[in-house]
């Protein structure tokens, strides 16, 4: 759509600007201020310079959390995106069944995140959970509070359970926007099922899939509540992701300075990724997808 | 009351959208902005409306500078190409909304809404919502909203472009009438030269953001100021020819000489370009001074009453529009170009022309089929009761192998249903469909070996043009050498050889549609090629090119082709046989000539031809008809007829006269360029007559006479044959 | 405001950024931006390049701090200037 | 639908339909199993939960639900959650509507950068903001109030609402706006009378997403409240008593948190896919 140039439009954006400035800019400035100071409570601050940044950069703590975070995000993306597309391809296109599937699939997305954690915490327990009990009955040694691998598997399966529907719904929306004529043309051209997917469905889904991938990446990158409820970051620090570590530091130990430095670096990474996201999205929009 | 643009121009992000323009529009005039897509029509209109502010210059309305004034305060009305109404309001509220904002009293609003609704034939649907209406009705609602406001400036941006051909024609006649009374300034943007001619008034031709000429429509048409204007204002395209002037003579390409006419006496010597219109090209020596040229014939297209000839004159592509039906296959034809501007003349010679023979390559994989529709009918309901439940009513027909058919009808007449049944995308509720002798009623689309081109271009975006064209062949496991050869051939044919390596994404709509056409054509072994309104997205200028290309392809390969359209010109020029459909029924199948001269049903008479056939209620006795007591001789004798009896007379076969025929009153004379349409009233009924470009219509011509051989008699809508 | 724990260095830091934004806004009014396609193969305007510069500078400083140490931190700013020039020239 | 009528005649598609149904059934079962287990547990007594392993409640009991609905400490959690969620939804929509209109219709200086900046707020981890928020709202005296949580959630909900609404708005042709202005509508009258009904589904979807994200968020709402505005999600942690966790009660509370979402989703079911695609399909 060709938009008209109108700088008066700023007045329409002003309320958003004020509100978000209040809830984002002021807190962010505060974080910057904290990051260069040391405190012992009572609002007594001492200049610390770049000390906290240096400390965080040299400590394994942040790097380990970052490494775990990247592995986590990569794994869930690798599972959720293909699975979501696969589910979307099999969804009924219209009718009551379609509505039923849509609503049922959306359910996990609407559950408070700590309840998601609670559900899986219960579900995976060997004594009272269906999953844990079944696995134990099959003779598999499964205990997510003790075993690192079991803990990882649990939080990944939980995330897949929680969020695959998002990818599926997005892909489904993309699929539904393909005009019938394309499928008809493909039938006339005798294209195989795979070719229909590869040359019609996938290109048409590319736009929404990009949104899905990036949303999932960002959301998994700042995930906190669900894994925290299930494992509390353990066993040991095995499942301590970035946000969990940050909250531990800031609210648990009240180490304002290091936590602020950590926050800023975390935020910078997010900013860089957001920029890539935005650039890719606007370029896709321009191509009319 | 005038609207004046003073040195107005508009630059958006460094790009010049409108060149500096001066324009004065007077009160009570119809002003047409004519130009191809993106030529700046809409930009100019938005400046007039005040929706955009000019970068430079002023807009003066009634002597007042209104540049930069809020659009709400400008008192203009506008209708868009898309059917823009307020979807959440009823039709009544839609029409009433501008008046409510003006603060008019309730009874006043009610009166005017009902008045306008009646004028726009919306009275029955005031309580419905716009989206429940058909496209034509939606646009009528938008027009009503623009009209009811009594605005001094009414802007219409291609208001009829998205409507069916016949509907467009009807509204086109209505609009000048409706707006004549209003006394406002009307500005009407269009891409079609014919529409500009029908609307009359003034025309401004636009090309790349520049107004190339502004003046009374017939004058701009007859004396275009430059070649660009001429090109913009001609459909079919203007023909061009190189000339050289030396002293008092003009020399043409092949050594023809001609004394320079007086008008050109002052012209300095040099090389020039002569332009002449399609209808000034004849195949016979029509007057002694006509000049003769020899040209090769590419394609002929028949419209029923006229013939388009596409010629190649030493690399120049010429189009001729010739009266009558001329089958040029073995006809002895001489062609004479007479360009009005130069009033050329020449001696005559004869020349044989031949239509390129329909080549049937003796290749093994070439298969074509005779398509038989046996007792076919379809209903979208699972349990159809009455005939009305059928979208397609019972049909028996054989489609000949290798012929080109057109399915013609308005939206919702069942033509797409029929096409989908043939292509196998739809299973008929009854009957069979046979390709040659094989029953394919339940065969899958892929098994039927057909190709189809859809209304909107279907291309595989991520593939290159080459891969797109190769796709159907590769899917059938053809070897790469063969694929490369075929793709090369097809690419040459559709003129895309130079962009084979490009990705299909990002190409223009008509390039994409060409790829779709090419993909349909790439397989030699198809039984039939189906086209579903393939030229919808194409600009008028391109339509000519693509249509002739299709026609050429048909001659070269001889595939059975079925072409669905609502545009009679497309149907008539494309097809050997046209199938006219109405309300789920096939009303007539025939050659363009048959449809034109002997419409089997009054609907065919109305639908084909513009304007359509005139109908007169009459009583018929033997070979004389009585219309309101006046006798009309008929070419044939008729027995006693039952039901409603009407005479059907094409405007082309009626002529005005001073002393013979029935008494008429002339209402309007429309100069449409190559002919005149005379709107008259005959016994209180509308009656159209077509007169030649050069004929003069005198005020004393108060009678109309018919050619008895071309008067058809209808009983209850169906034609009665009669005996010679 | 006390809870925000302002210090002069951070105040100056934010003032510099606010100043940069103001300068670029004035520039955008005086000389309207025309997007161009640079080595990132995507359209960028002057504002986009400022953003890329600032974000990149933050990472350069962090890298310097982590790899070389805070003693020579002003040199990192010099690298940032070179980087900024490069961004405005080629991106 | 041509497909629907064409399918029964051939064999291949029927097999495909069955396979699709199979895949969908498997996926839905995977989604429903953990929820079923939660429901199952909420209808059992603690003794039964910890005793024999059973796939369905032997002694069906509603005691867990009764406890929640009779104890103010429990049900006030729901009330608190609903209050701030509704407040947040209203605020987010009110400020996002004009902004989304500006983004979808006009170019203005810095529009792209502003849009990007809003986006980063949607992406920013709440953990980064938790501590300053705590300080901020304490200093202005809003700590432990509903409005504090509602405002904090605006951090990610306003950008989201702007984004979704912008996507829906760009689907409405600009010509409708212009027609209205030409007809004489001022901006306000046009926006309320003509434009809002046109994007009603978009507003519904945006409201739904604001509701959902505010409802499911825990970190900020827990940080900003102690007693008076404590959300249900935070209260659930109370089940950890001296005698171990009260599993039945926990499960019942969990089931109850799912219900509001399940109710609102029904109203937007036809737009939910488009909504998740941020109005961009």
XYZ file of C-alpha atoms in Angstrom, chain B residues 206-676:
471
model
C -1.652 11.097 -20.236
C 1.679 9.420 -20.704
C 4.266 8.954 -17.971
C 2.846 11.643 -15.728
C 2.444 14.223 -18.458
C -0.745 15.531 -20.056
C 0.101 15.271 -23.734
C -3.041 16.904 -25.076
C -6.301 18.301 -23.772
C -9.351 19.187 -25.829
C -12.754 18.043 -27.068
C -12.689 14.255 -27.322
C -13.417 13.855 -31.067
C -10.827 16.494 -31.883
C -8.102 14.862 -29.850
C -9.045 11.562 -31.457
C -8.922 12.895 -35.001
C -5.985 15.271 -34.653
C -3.632 13.918 -32.013
C -0.883 16.434 -31.316
C 1.907 13.885 -31.289
C 2.602 10.209 -31.808
C 2.371 9.513 -28.083
C -1.137 10.921 -27.888
C -2.071 8.979 -30.980
C -0.743 5.788 -29.445
C -2.525 6.377 -26.139
C -5.769 7.211 -27.856
C -6.181 4.232 -30.117
C -7.539 0.767 -29.670
C -6.679 -1.198 -31.776
C -3.194 0.304 -31.867
C -2.293 3.075 -34.288
C -0.387 2.032 -37.387
C 2.776 3.875 -38.289
C 4.667 4.298 -41.529
C 7.823 6.165 -42.457
C 7.435 9.001 -44.968
C 9.828 11.469 -46.511
C 8.814 14.864 -47.773
C 10.785 16.396 -50.592
C 9.400 19.565 -52.066
C 5.785 19.042 -52.955
C 5.710 15.289 -52.801
C 5.580 12.641 -50.152
C 7.459 9.394 -50.585
C 6.433 6.208 -48.795
C 8.405 3.129 -48.025
C 7.986 1.227 -51.261
C 8.510 4.125 -53.580
C 4.920 5.306 -53.648
C 4.763 8.974 -54.402
C 2.049 11.395 -53.629
C 1.691 15.148 -54.017
C 1.770 16.701 -50.580
C -1.656 17.944 -49.575
C -2.190 21.607 -48.855
C -2.185 21.171 -45.141
C 1.369 19.907 -45.262
C 2.686 22.412 -47.808
C 4.453 24.447 -45.164
C 6.203 21.448 -43.667
C 9.993 21.562 -44.140
C 11.509 18.671 -46.071
C 12.642 15.676 -44.095
C 11.700 12.292 -42.747
C 8.404 11.902 -40.910
C 6.217 9.311 -39.380
C 2.729 8.937 -40.755
C 0.053 7.465 -38.554
C -3.268 6.025 -39.555
C -6.023 4.241 -37.733
C -7.076 0.655 -38.165
C -10.408 1.525 -39.680
C -8.727 3.593 -42.372
C -7.073 0.539 -43.738
C -9.067 -1.296 -46.371
C -8.409 -4.465 -48.250
C -10.115 -3.201 -51.386
C -9.631 -0.062 -53.330
C -12.460 1.811 -51.661
C -11.764 5.136 -53.331
C -9.700 6.040 -56.335
C -7.043 8.068 -54.543
C -6.230 5.375 -51.946
C -2.612 4.281 -51.689
C -1.612 0.659 -52.045
C 0.776 -1.252 -49.803
C 1.782 -4.861 -49.809
C 1.890 -6.586 -46.476
C 1.971 -10.076 -45.058
C -1.039 -11.377 -43.184
C -0.426 -12.724 -39.702
C -3.881 -13.374 -38.287
C -7.456 -12.438 -39.002
C -10.070 -12.092 -36.325
C -13.781 -11.894 -36.970
C -16.141 -10.076 -34.652
C -19.324 -10.905 -36.489
C -19.729 -7.600 -38.219
C -16.129 -6.619 -38.701
C -12.786 -8.198 -39.412
C -9.477 -7.424 -37.771
C -6.490 -8.127 -39.969
C -3.045 -8.208 -38.411
C -0.418 -7.365 -40.960
C 3.303 -7.252 -41.159
C 4.600 -4.423 -43.276
C 8.363 -4.665 -43.431
C 8.617 -5.255 -39.731
C 5.916 -2.735 -38.781
C 2.885 -4.343 -37.259
C -0.333 -2.998 -38.659
C -3.887 -3.685 -37.669
C -6.772 -3.170 -40.002
C -10.416 -3.071 -38.998
C -12.588 -3.789 -41.960
C -16.325 -3.713 -42.249
C -18.020 -6.998 -42.899
C -16.781 -10.525 -42.571
C -13.842 -11.392 -44.754
C -12.482 -14.842 -44.849
C -9.093 -14.115 -46.205
C -8.084 -17.694 -46.756
C -8.337 -17.612 -50.519
C -9.914 -14.268 -51.048
C -8.509 -11.940 -53.599
C -7.661 -8.964 -51.536
C -5.909 -5.766 -52.191
C -5.126 -3.514 -49.373
C -5.234 0.170 -49.513
C -4.152 2.428 -46.775
C -5.810 5.748 -46.741
C -4.573 8.005 -44.057
C -6.967 10.736 -43.312
C -4.403 13.199 -42.159
C -2.643 12.967 -45.472
C -5.549 11.964 -47.685
C -3.398 9.678 -49.717
C -4.338 8.066 -52.959
C -2.839 5.467 -55.212
C -3.373 3.122 -58.047
C -4.597 -0.383 -57.297
C -3.099 -3.785 -57.683
C -4.389 -7.088 -56.607
C -2.570 -9.530 -54.432
C -3.206 -12.999 -53.186
C -3.193 -13.598 -49.522
C -3.364 -16.761 -47.772
C -3.961 -17.638 -44.190
C -1.034 -19.732 -43.022
C -2.182 -23.329 -43.358
C -3.197 -24.957 -40.121
C -0.175 -27.088 -39.597
C -0.671 -30.507 -38.061
C 2.784 -31.785 -37.325
C 2.935 -35.531 -37.808
C 4.467 -36.211 -34.435
C 3.612 -39.265 -32.468
C 3.014 -37.582 -29.169
C 0.542 -35.176 -30.627
C -2.921 -36.146 -29.463
C -6.045 -34.122 -29.604
C -9.509 -35.026 -28.761
C -13.049 -34.552 -29.761
C -14.867 -33.697 -26.554
C -18.365 -35.013 -26.166
C -20.690 -33.711 -23.503
C -23.420 -36.270 -23.093
C -26.515 -35.363 -21.116
C -24.344 -33.267 -18.843
C -25.722 -31.199 -15.966
C -24.447 -29.995 -12.646
C -25.891 -28.729 -9.420
C -23.916 -27.562 -6.415
C -26.710 -28.829 -4.172
C -26.637 -32.445 -3.173
C -30.281 -33.026 -3.950
C -31.468 -30.763 -6.743
C -35.241 -30.615 -7.129
C -36.208 -28.059 -9.736
C -34.319 -26.894 -12.775
C -33.388 -23.712 -10.925
C -31.176 -25.733 -8.600
C -28.859 -26.545 -11.477
C -25.914 -24.269 -12.057
C -25.485 -25.973 -15.386
C -28.583 -27.234 -17.170
C -28.695 -30.317 -19.315
C -26.310 -30.111 -22.209
C -25.475 -32.298 -25.207
C -22.729 -31.228 -27.470
C -19.680 -32.333 -29.386
C -16.617 -30.116 -29.410
C -14.716 -30.696 -32.611
C -11.113 -31.734 -32.535
C -8.753 -28.849 -33.138
C -11.285 -26.053 -33.063
C -11.194 -22.924 -30.939
C -14.265 -22.401 -28.790
C -15.238 -19.509 -26.579
C -17.657 -19.776 -23.684
C -19.307 -16.389 -23.411
C -21.678 -15.144 -20.758
C -22.013 -12.817 -17.797
C -20.772 -13.690 -14.292
C -22.572 -16.616 -12.739
C -23.975 -18.025 -15.970
C -22.262 -21.377 -15.468
C -19.363 -21.030 -17.861
C -16.688 -21.661 -15.243
C -18.673 -24.644 -13.968
C -18.621 -26.139 -17.431
C -14.911 -25.472 -17.798
C -14.160 -27.099 -14.454
C -16.166 -30.161 -15.449
C -14.144 -30.506 -18.621
C -10.875 -30.088 -16.782
C -11.940 -32.572 -14.122
C -11.803 -30.223 -11.178
C -15.503 -30.789 -10.730
C -17.601 -33.949 -11.036
C -20.896 -33.383 -12.845
C -24.046 -34.449 -11.005
C -25.310 -36.161 -14.119
C -24.202 -37.159 -17.581
C -20.923 -38.163 -19.117
C -17.983 -36.469 -20.667
C -15.955 -38.221 -23.353
C -12.579 -37.446 -24.842
C -12.787 -39.088 -28.242
C -14.518 -42.304 -27.204
C -13.074 -42.601 -23.744
C -15.343 -41.831 -20.820
C -13.376 -39.492 -18.544
C -16.240 -38.348 -16.322
C -14.523 -39.728 -13.261
C -10.945 -39.500 -14.425
C -8.567 -37.338 -12.424
C -7.389 -34.061 -13.883
C -3.918 -35.370 -14.476
C -5.231 -38.323 -16.485
C -7.132 -36.108 -18.868
C -4.072 -34.614 -20.449
C -5.299 -31.091 -20.546
C -3.674 -27.742 -19.885
C -5.388 -24.832 -18.230
C -4.630 -21.144 -17.863
C -6.322 -19.400 -14.971
C -7.746 -15.940 -14.502
C -4.900 -14.849 -12.277
C -1.400 -15.856 -13.213
C -0.321 -19.082 -11.557
C 3.434 -19.336 -11.617
C 5.883 -21.085 -9.328
C 7.469 -18.026 -7.737
C 10.705 -19.575 -6.600
C 11.534 -21.188 -9.928
C 13.125 -19.468 -12.868
C 11.079 -18.776 -15.970
C 12.859 -21.695 -17.636
C 12.018 -24.115 -14.835
C 8.429 -22.912 -14.810
C 8.054 -23.735 -18.469
C 9.880 -27.036 -18.058
C 7.831 -28.125 -15.028
C 5.018 -30.039 -16.792
C 7.518 -31.839 -19.008
C 9.903 -32.772 -16.224
C 7.042 -34.089 -14.129
C 6.286 -36.454 -16.975
C 9.862 -37.646 -17.078
C 10.874 -36.167 -20.431
C 14.612 -36.100 -21.023
C 16.426 -32.834 -20.548
C 17.409 -32.378 -24.179
C 13.796 -32.507 -25.251
C 12.793 -30.215 -22.388
C 15.409 -27.631 -23.319
C 14.329 -27.693 -26.929
C 10.636 -27.289 -26.146
C 11.209 -24.568 -23.557
C 13.329 -22.655 -26.037
C 10.623 -22.910 -28.643
C 7.871 -21.772 -26.299
C 9.952 -18.957 -24.837
C 10.522 -17.643 -28.333
C 6.843 -17.809 -28.996
C 5.822 -15.853 -25.912
C 8.741 -13.474 -26.340
C 10.562 -14.285 -23.112
C 13.781 -15.852 -24.366
C 15.869 -13.112 -22.824
C 14.550 -13.662 -19.317
C 14.635 -17.448 -19.026
C 17.150 -17.288 -16.199
C 15.146 -14.867 -14.064
C 13.099 -15.900 -11.077
C 9.386 -15.711 -11.777
C 8.846 -13.744 -8.577
C 8.814 -10.029 -9.178
C 7.773 -10.168 -12.815
C 4.816 -8.064 -13.914
C 1.342 -9.572 -14.049
C 1.332 -9.835 -17.802
C 4.765 -11.448 -17.906
C 3.522 -13.981 -15.355
C 0.408 -14.608 -17.376
C 2.560 -15.201 -20.432
C 4.465 -17.827 -18.470
C 1.173 -19.457 -17.545
C 0.200 -19.491 -21.197
C 3.581 -20.914 -22.101
C 3.289 -23.645 -19.485
C -0.051 -24.608 -20.957
C 1.442 -24.763 -24.394
C 4.693 -26.572 -23.660
C 3.255 -30.060 -23.885
C 2.443 -31.233 -27.361
C 0.323 -34.132 -26.237
C -2.499 -32.241 -24.581
C -6.047 -33.094 -25.493
C -7.271 -29.560 -24.992
C -6.149 -26.169 -23.792
C -8.531 -24.392 -21.453
C -8.463 -20.687 -20.717
C -10.400 -19.182 -17.827
C -10.631 -15.440 -18.529
C -6.875 -15.301 -18.999
C -6.644 -11.635 -19.929
C -8.379 -10.165 -16.874
C -5.194 -8.774 -15.355
C -3.722 -7.512 -18.582
C -3.660 -3.876 -19.699
C -5.816 -3.109 -22.777
C -2.778 -2.537 -24.965
C -1.282 -5.867 -24.010
C -4.562 -7.674 -24.502
C -4.302 -7.201 -28.238
C -0.861 -8.632 -28.352
C -1.574 -11.667 -26.204
C -4.815 -12.436 -27.958
C -3.282 -12.383 -31.400
C -0.466 -14.537 -30.091
C -2.954 -17.086 -28.824
C -4.742 -17.023 -32.115
C -1.469 -17.574 -33.926
C -0.583 -20.463 -31.655
C -3.881 -22.049 -32.400
C -3.211 -21.873 -36.091
C 0.247 -23.300 -35.703
C -0.519 -26.182 -33.387
C -4.190 -26.776 -33.871
C -4.964 -27.710 -30.271
C -8.573 -27.851 -29.221
C -8.979 -24.655 -27.268
C -11.748 -23.556 -24.932
C -11.738 -19.972 -23.827
C -14.005 -18.617 -21.107
C -14.756 -14.903 -21.073
C -17.392 -12.283 -20.429
C -15.911 -9.988 -23.053
C -17.622 -10.369 -26.404
C -14.745 -8.914 -28.408
C -12.378 -11.470 -26.902
C -14.794 -14.298 -27.537
C -15.673 -13.333 -31.076
C -12.151 -12.589 -32.214
C -10.649 -15.669 -30.624
C -13.035 -18.437 -31.416
C -14.151 -20.383 -34.454
C -17.337 -21.080 -32.556
C -18.793 -19.157 -29.675
C -20.950 -20.809 -27.041
C -23.235 -18.221 -25.483
C -24.462 -19.141 -22.021
C -27.214 -17.594 -20.015
C -28.516 -18.691 -16.646
C -26.855 -22.111 -16.749
C -28.052 -22.847 -20.254
C -26.336 -22.806 -23.599
C -28.498 -20.494 -25.692
C -26.548 -20.598 -28.911
C -23.455 -22.146 -30.419
C -22.297 -20.620 -33.622
C -19.697 -18.771 -35.604
C -19.279 -15.093 -34.792
C -21.115 -14.305 -38.002
C -24.101 -16.451 -37.094
C -24.306 -14.936 -33.648
C -24.232 -11.510 -35.109
C -26.671 -11.959 -37.958
C -29.006 -14.620 -36.632
C -29.060 -14.592 -32.829
C -31.120 -17.593 -31.760
C -32.309 -15.883 -28.611
C -32.952 -12.264 -27.727
C -30.298 -12.633 -25.024
C -27.677 -13.377 -27.658
C -28.834 -10.352 -29.605
C -28.534 -8.210 -26.529
C -25.273 -9.678 -25.288
C -23.354 -9.624 -28.542
C -22.775 -6.348 -30.279
C -22.373 -2.954 -28.719
C -24.885 -1.596 -28.413
C -26.911 -4.790 -28.526
C -29.811 -5.674 -30.774
C -32.917 -3.444 -30.717
C -36.170 -5.221 -29.906
C -39.546 -4.003 -31.073
C -42.863 -5.601 -30.055
C -44.756 -6.372 -33.253
C -47.446 -8.402 -34.940
C -46.272 -10.541 -37.806
C -48.379 -11.595 -40.750
C -46.667 -13.385 -43.607
C -43.722 -11.268 -44.615
C -44.912 -8.024 -43.075
C -44.651 -6.941 -39.459
C -46.796 -4.286 -37.854
C -45.148 -2.108 -35.233
C -47.625 0.218 -33.584
C -49.643 0.136 -36.754
C -46.752 0.864 -39.081
C -45.767 -1.804 -41.583
C -42.228 -3.180 -41.669
C -41.259 -5.447 -44.558
C -39.522 -8.681 -43.627
C -37.090 -10.737 -45.661
C -38.997 -13.984 -45.019
C -42.526 -15.203 -44.581
C -43.862 -16.430 -41.236
C -46.792 -18.571 -40.232
C -49.032 -17.698 -37.310
C -46.906 -17.036 -34.170
C -47.866 -17.518 -30.562
C -46.570 -15.776 -27.437
C -44.757 -12.483 -27.272
C -43.607 -11.537 -30.752
C -40.702 -9.155 -31.230
C -38.569 -7.905 -34.061
C -34.822 -7.900 -33.487
C -32.847 -5.364 -35.476
C -29.140 -4.736 -35.032
C -28.161 -1.050 -34.886
C -25.771 -1.818 -37.739
C -28.690 -2.787 -40.001
C -30.834 0.254 -39.298
C -30.262 3.599 -40.923
C -31.753 7.031 -40.503
C -33.548 8.540 -43.406
C -35.667 11.528 -44.274
C -38.593 9.849 -45.897
C -38.767 6.071 -45.455
C -39.416 3.832 -42.473
C -40.762 4.458 -38.986
C -40.862 7.865 -37.269
C -38.153 8.463 -34.601
C -36.814 11.255 -32.441
C -33.048 11.586 -32.162
C -31.944 11.888 -28.530
C -28.160 11.842 -28.702
C -25.437 11.335 -31.248
C -22.253 9.783 -29.883
C -19.142 10.078 -31.995
C -17.220 6.940 -31.164
C -14.445 7.533 -33.653
C -14.831 4.866 -36.247
C -18.608 5.163 -36.237
C -21.445 7.090 -34.657
